[in-house]
Coordinates of C-alpha atoms in Angstrom, one line a residue:
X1 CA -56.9 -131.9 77.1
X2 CA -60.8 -132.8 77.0
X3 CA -62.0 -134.4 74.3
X4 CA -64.7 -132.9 72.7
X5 CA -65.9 -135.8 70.7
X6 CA -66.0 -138.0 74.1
X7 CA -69.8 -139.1 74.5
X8 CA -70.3 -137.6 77.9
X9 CA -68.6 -134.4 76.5
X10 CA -71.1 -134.5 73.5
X11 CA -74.3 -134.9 76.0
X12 CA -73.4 -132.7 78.5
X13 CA -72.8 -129.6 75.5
X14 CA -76.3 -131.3 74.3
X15 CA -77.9 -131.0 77.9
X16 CA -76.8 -127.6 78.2
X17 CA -77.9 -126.2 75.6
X18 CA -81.4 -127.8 76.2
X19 CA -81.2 -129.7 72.4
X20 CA -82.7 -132.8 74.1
X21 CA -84.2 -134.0 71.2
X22 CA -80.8 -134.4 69.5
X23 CA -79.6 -135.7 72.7
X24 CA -82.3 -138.8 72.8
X25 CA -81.0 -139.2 68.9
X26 CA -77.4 -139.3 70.3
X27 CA -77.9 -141.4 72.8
X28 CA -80.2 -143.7 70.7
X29 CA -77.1 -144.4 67.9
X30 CA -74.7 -144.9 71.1
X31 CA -77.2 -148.0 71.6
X32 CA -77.6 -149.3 68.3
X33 CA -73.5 -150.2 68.7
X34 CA -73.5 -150.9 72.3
X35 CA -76.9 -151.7 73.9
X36 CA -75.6 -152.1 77.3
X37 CA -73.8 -148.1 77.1
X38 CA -75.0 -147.4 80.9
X39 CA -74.1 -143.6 80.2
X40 CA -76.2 -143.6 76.6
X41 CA -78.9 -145.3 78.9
X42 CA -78.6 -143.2 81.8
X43 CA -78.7 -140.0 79.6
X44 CA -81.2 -141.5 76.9
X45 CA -84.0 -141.3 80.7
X46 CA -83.1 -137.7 81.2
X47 CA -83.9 -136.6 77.5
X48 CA -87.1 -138.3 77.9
X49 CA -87.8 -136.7 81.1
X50 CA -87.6 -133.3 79.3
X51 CA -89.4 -134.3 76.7
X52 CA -91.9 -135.1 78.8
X53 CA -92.1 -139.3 77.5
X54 CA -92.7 -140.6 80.5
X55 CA -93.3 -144.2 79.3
X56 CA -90.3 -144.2 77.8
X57 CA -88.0 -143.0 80.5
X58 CA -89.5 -146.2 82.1
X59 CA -88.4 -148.8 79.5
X60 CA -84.8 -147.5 79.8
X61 CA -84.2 -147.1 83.4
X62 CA -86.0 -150.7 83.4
X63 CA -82.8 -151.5 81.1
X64 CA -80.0 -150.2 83.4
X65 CA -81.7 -151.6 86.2
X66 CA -81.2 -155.0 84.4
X67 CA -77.3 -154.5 84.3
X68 CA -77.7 -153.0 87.7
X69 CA -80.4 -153.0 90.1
X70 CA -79.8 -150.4 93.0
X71 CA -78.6 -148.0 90.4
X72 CA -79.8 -144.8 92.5
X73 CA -79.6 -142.3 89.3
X74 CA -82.2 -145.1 87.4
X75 CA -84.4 -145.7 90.3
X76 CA -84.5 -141.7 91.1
X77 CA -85.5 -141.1 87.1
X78 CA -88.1 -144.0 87.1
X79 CA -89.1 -142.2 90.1
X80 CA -89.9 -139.0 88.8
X81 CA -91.2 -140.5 85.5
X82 CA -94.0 -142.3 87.5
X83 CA -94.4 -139.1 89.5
X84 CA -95.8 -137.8 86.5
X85 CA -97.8 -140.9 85.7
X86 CA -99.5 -140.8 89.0
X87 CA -98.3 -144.1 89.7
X88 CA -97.8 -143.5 93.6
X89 CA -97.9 -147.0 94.9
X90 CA -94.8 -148.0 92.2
X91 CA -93.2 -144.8 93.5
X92 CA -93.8 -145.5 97.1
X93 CA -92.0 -149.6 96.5
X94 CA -89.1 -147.9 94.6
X95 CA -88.7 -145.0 97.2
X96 CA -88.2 -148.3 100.1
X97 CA -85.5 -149.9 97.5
X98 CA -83.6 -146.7 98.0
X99 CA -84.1 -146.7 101.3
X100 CA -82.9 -149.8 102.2
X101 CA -79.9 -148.9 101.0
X102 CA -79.0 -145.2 102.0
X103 CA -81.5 -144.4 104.7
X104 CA -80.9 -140.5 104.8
X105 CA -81.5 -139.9 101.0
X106 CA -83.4 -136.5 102.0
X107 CA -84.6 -136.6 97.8
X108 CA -86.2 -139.7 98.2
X109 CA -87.3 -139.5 101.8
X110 CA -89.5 -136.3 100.3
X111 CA -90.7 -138.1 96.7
X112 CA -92.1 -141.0 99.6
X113 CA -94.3 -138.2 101.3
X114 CA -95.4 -136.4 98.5
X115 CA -96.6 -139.8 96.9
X116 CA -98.2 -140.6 100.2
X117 CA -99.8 -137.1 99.8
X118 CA -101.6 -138.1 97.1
X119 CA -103.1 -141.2 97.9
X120 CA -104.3 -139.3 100.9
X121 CA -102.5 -141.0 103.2
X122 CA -101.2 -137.5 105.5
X123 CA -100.4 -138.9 108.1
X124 CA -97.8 -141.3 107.2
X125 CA -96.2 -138.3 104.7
X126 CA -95.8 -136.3 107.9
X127 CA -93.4 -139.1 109.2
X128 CA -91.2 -139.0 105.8
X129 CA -91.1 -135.0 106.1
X130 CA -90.1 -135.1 110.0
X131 CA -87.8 -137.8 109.2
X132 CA -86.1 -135.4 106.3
X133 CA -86.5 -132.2 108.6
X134 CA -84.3 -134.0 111.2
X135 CA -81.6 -134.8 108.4
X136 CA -81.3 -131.2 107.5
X137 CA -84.0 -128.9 109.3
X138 CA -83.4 -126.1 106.9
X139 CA -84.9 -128.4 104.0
X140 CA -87.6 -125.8 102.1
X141 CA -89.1 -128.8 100.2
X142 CA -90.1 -130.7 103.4
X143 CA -90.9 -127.8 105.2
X144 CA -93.5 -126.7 102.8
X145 CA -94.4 -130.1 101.8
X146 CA -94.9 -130.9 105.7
X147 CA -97.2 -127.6 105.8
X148 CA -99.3 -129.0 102.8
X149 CA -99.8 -132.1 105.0
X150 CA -100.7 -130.5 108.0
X151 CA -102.9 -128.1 105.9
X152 CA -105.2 -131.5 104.6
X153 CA -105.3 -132.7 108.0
X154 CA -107.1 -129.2 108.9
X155 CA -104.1 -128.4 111.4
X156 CA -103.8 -124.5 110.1
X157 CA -102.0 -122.9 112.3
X158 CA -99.3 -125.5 112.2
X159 CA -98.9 -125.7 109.1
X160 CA -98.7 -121.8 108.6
X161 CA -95.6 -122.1 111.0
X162 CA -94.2 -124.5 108.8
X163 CA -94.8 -122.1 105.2
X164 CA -93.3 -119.4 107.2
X165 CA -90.4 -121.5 107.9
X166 CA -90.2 -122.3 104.6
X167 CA -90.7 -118.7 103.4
X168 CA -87.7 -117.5 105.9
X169 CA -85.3 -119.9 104.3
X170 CA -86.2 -119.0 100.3
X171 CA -88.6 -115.5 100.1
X172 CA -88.2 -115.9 96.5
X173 CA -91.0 -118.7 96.7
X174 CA -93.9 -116.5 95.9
X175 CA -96.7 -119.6 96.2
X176 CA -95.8 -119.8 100.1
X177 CA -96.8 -116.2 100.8
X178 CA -100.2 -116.6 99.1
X179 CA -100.6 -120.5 100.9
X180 CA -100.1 -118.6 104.2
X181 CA -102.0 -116.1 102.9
X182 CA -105.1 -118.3 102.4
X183 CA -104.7 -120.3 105.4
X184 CA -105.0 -117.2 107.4
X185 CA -108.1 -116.4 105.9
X186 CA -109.7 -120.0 106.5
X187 CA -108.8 -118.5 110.7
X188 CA -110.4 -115.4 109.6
X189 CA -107.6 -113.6 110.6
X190 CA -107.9 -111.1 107.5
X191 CA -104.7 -108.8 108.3
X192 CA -102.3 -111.4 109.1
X193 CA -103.5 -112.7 105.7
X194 CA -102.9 -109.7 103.8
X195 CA -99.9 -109.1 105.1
X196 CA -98.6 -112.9 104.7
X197 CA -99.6 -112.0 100.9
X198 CA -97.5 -109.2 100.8
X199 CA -94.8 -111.6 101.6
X200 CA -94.3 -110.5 105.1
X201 CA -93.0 -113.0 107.9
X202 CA -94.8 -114.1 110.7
X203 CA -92.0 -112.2 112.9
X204 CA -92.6 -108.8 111.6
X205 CA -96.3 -108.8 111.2
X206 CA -96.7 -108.1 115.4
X207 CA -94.8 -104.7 114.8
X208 CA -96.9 -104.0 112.0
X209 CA -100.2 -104.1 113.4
X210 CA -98.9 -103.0 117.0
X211 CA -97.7 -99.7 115.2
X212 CA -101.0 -99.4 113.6
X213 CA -103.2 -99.4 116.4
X214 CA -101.1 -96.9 117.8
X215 CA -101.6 -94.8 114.8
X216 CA -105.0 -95.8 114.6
X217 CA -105.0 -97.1 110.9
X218 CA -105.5 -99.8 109.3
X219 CA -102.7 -102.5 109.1
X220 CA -103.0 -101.8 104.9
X221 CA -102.6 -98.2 105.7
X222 CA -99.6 -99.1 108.4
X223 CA -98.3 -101.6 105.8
X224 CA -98.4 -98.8 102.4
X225 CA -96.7 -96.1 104.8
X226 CA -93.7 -98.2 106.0
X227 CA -93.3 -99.5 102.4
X228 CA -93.5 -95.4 101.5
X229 CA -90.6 -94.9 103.9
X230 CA -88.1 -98.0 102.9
X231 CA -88.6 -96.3 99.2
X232 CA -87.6 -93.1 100.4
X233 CA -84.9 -94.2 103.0
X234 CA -83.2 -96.6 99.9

């Protein structure tokens, strides 16, 4: 039987329901009897991360770090919590501390890139996104984070491969349509980019303007009237 009143029980209901203001309070009492509770600690970061105290979140995952210093799930919340402080160098030391110990931590491999993104180091983020992508080649967040890389380094073409990639794995990520999109227009390729902001893949947009020179119409036209016909035909 699970007991309700058990302090993880209590958070998680607390989590759940997004109440993470009562959660900090929770978590905060837990402390005032037992300073050294790693799951009032743990949990007292992740309010704070929601609540957007970053400064805070700091303090306690600088506390559990005390009682334990590779604790991943502190090292990843300090992470993000400096993230949003824009401290990327303090990112970039903790990111190595992970590292060191679990070398194919795709999470962390990507949080090291986007750091080095923006201190404008491209470059070297490319290597932690081709180092994720051969982990797990299907990852959308280095994918499109490897595209954003490759797009600052004025590779375009490359990097639209690399949105559409993206795009083929999750289409419900609307911002890499329009990213393509734009890319295509910086090649002045001006159908391929309004097609890409339709949300339509690199692999279908040959048929598309194929079919509409042989109809002699505009690719927009070609595009509205095959739209016109999947309405119909569904």
């Amino acid at each position: 039987m699970i007991d309700l009143l058990e302090p993880s029980n209590v958070i998680t209901r607390m989590f759940n329901a997004a109440k993470y203001e009562d959660m900090y309070n929770y978590c905060k009492k837990l402390l005032e009897k037992t300073p050294n509770d790693m799951v009032a600690l743990q949990n007292i970061s992740l309010a704070l991360i929601y609540l957007k105290k970053y400064d805070d979140v700091i303090v306690y995952c600088d506390q559990v770090l005390k009682i334990k210093n590779s604790d991943t799930y502190a090292l990843k919340n300090k992470i993000y919590a400096l993230e949003s402080l824009k401290q990327y160098e303090q990112v970039l030391e903790l990111c190595k501390q992970i590292l060191s110990v679990n070398p194919k931590d795709i999470w962390t491999i990507n949080s090291m890139g986007l750091s080095l993104n923006e201190l404008d180091r491209h470059h070297e983020a490319l290597e932690c996104y081709n180092a994720a992508l051969l982990i797990d080649p299907t990852d959308v967040t280095a994918l499109m984070n490897k595209a954003i890389s490759l797009s600052h380094l004025g590779n375009y073409k490359d990097s639209i491969i690399f949105y559409d990639k993206a795009q083929t794995i999750d289409s419900t990520l609307k911002e890499l349509s329009l990213a393509k999109s734009r890319l295509y227009e910086k090649l002045d390729m001006k159908d391929d980019a309004f097609l890409s902001a339709q949300g339509v893949l690199n692999k279908d947009m040959e048929k598309i303007k194929n079919d509409a020179k042989e109809n002699k119409c505009s690719v927009f036209h070609q595009f509205c009237e095959d739209e016109f016909k999947k309405t119909n035909n569904g």
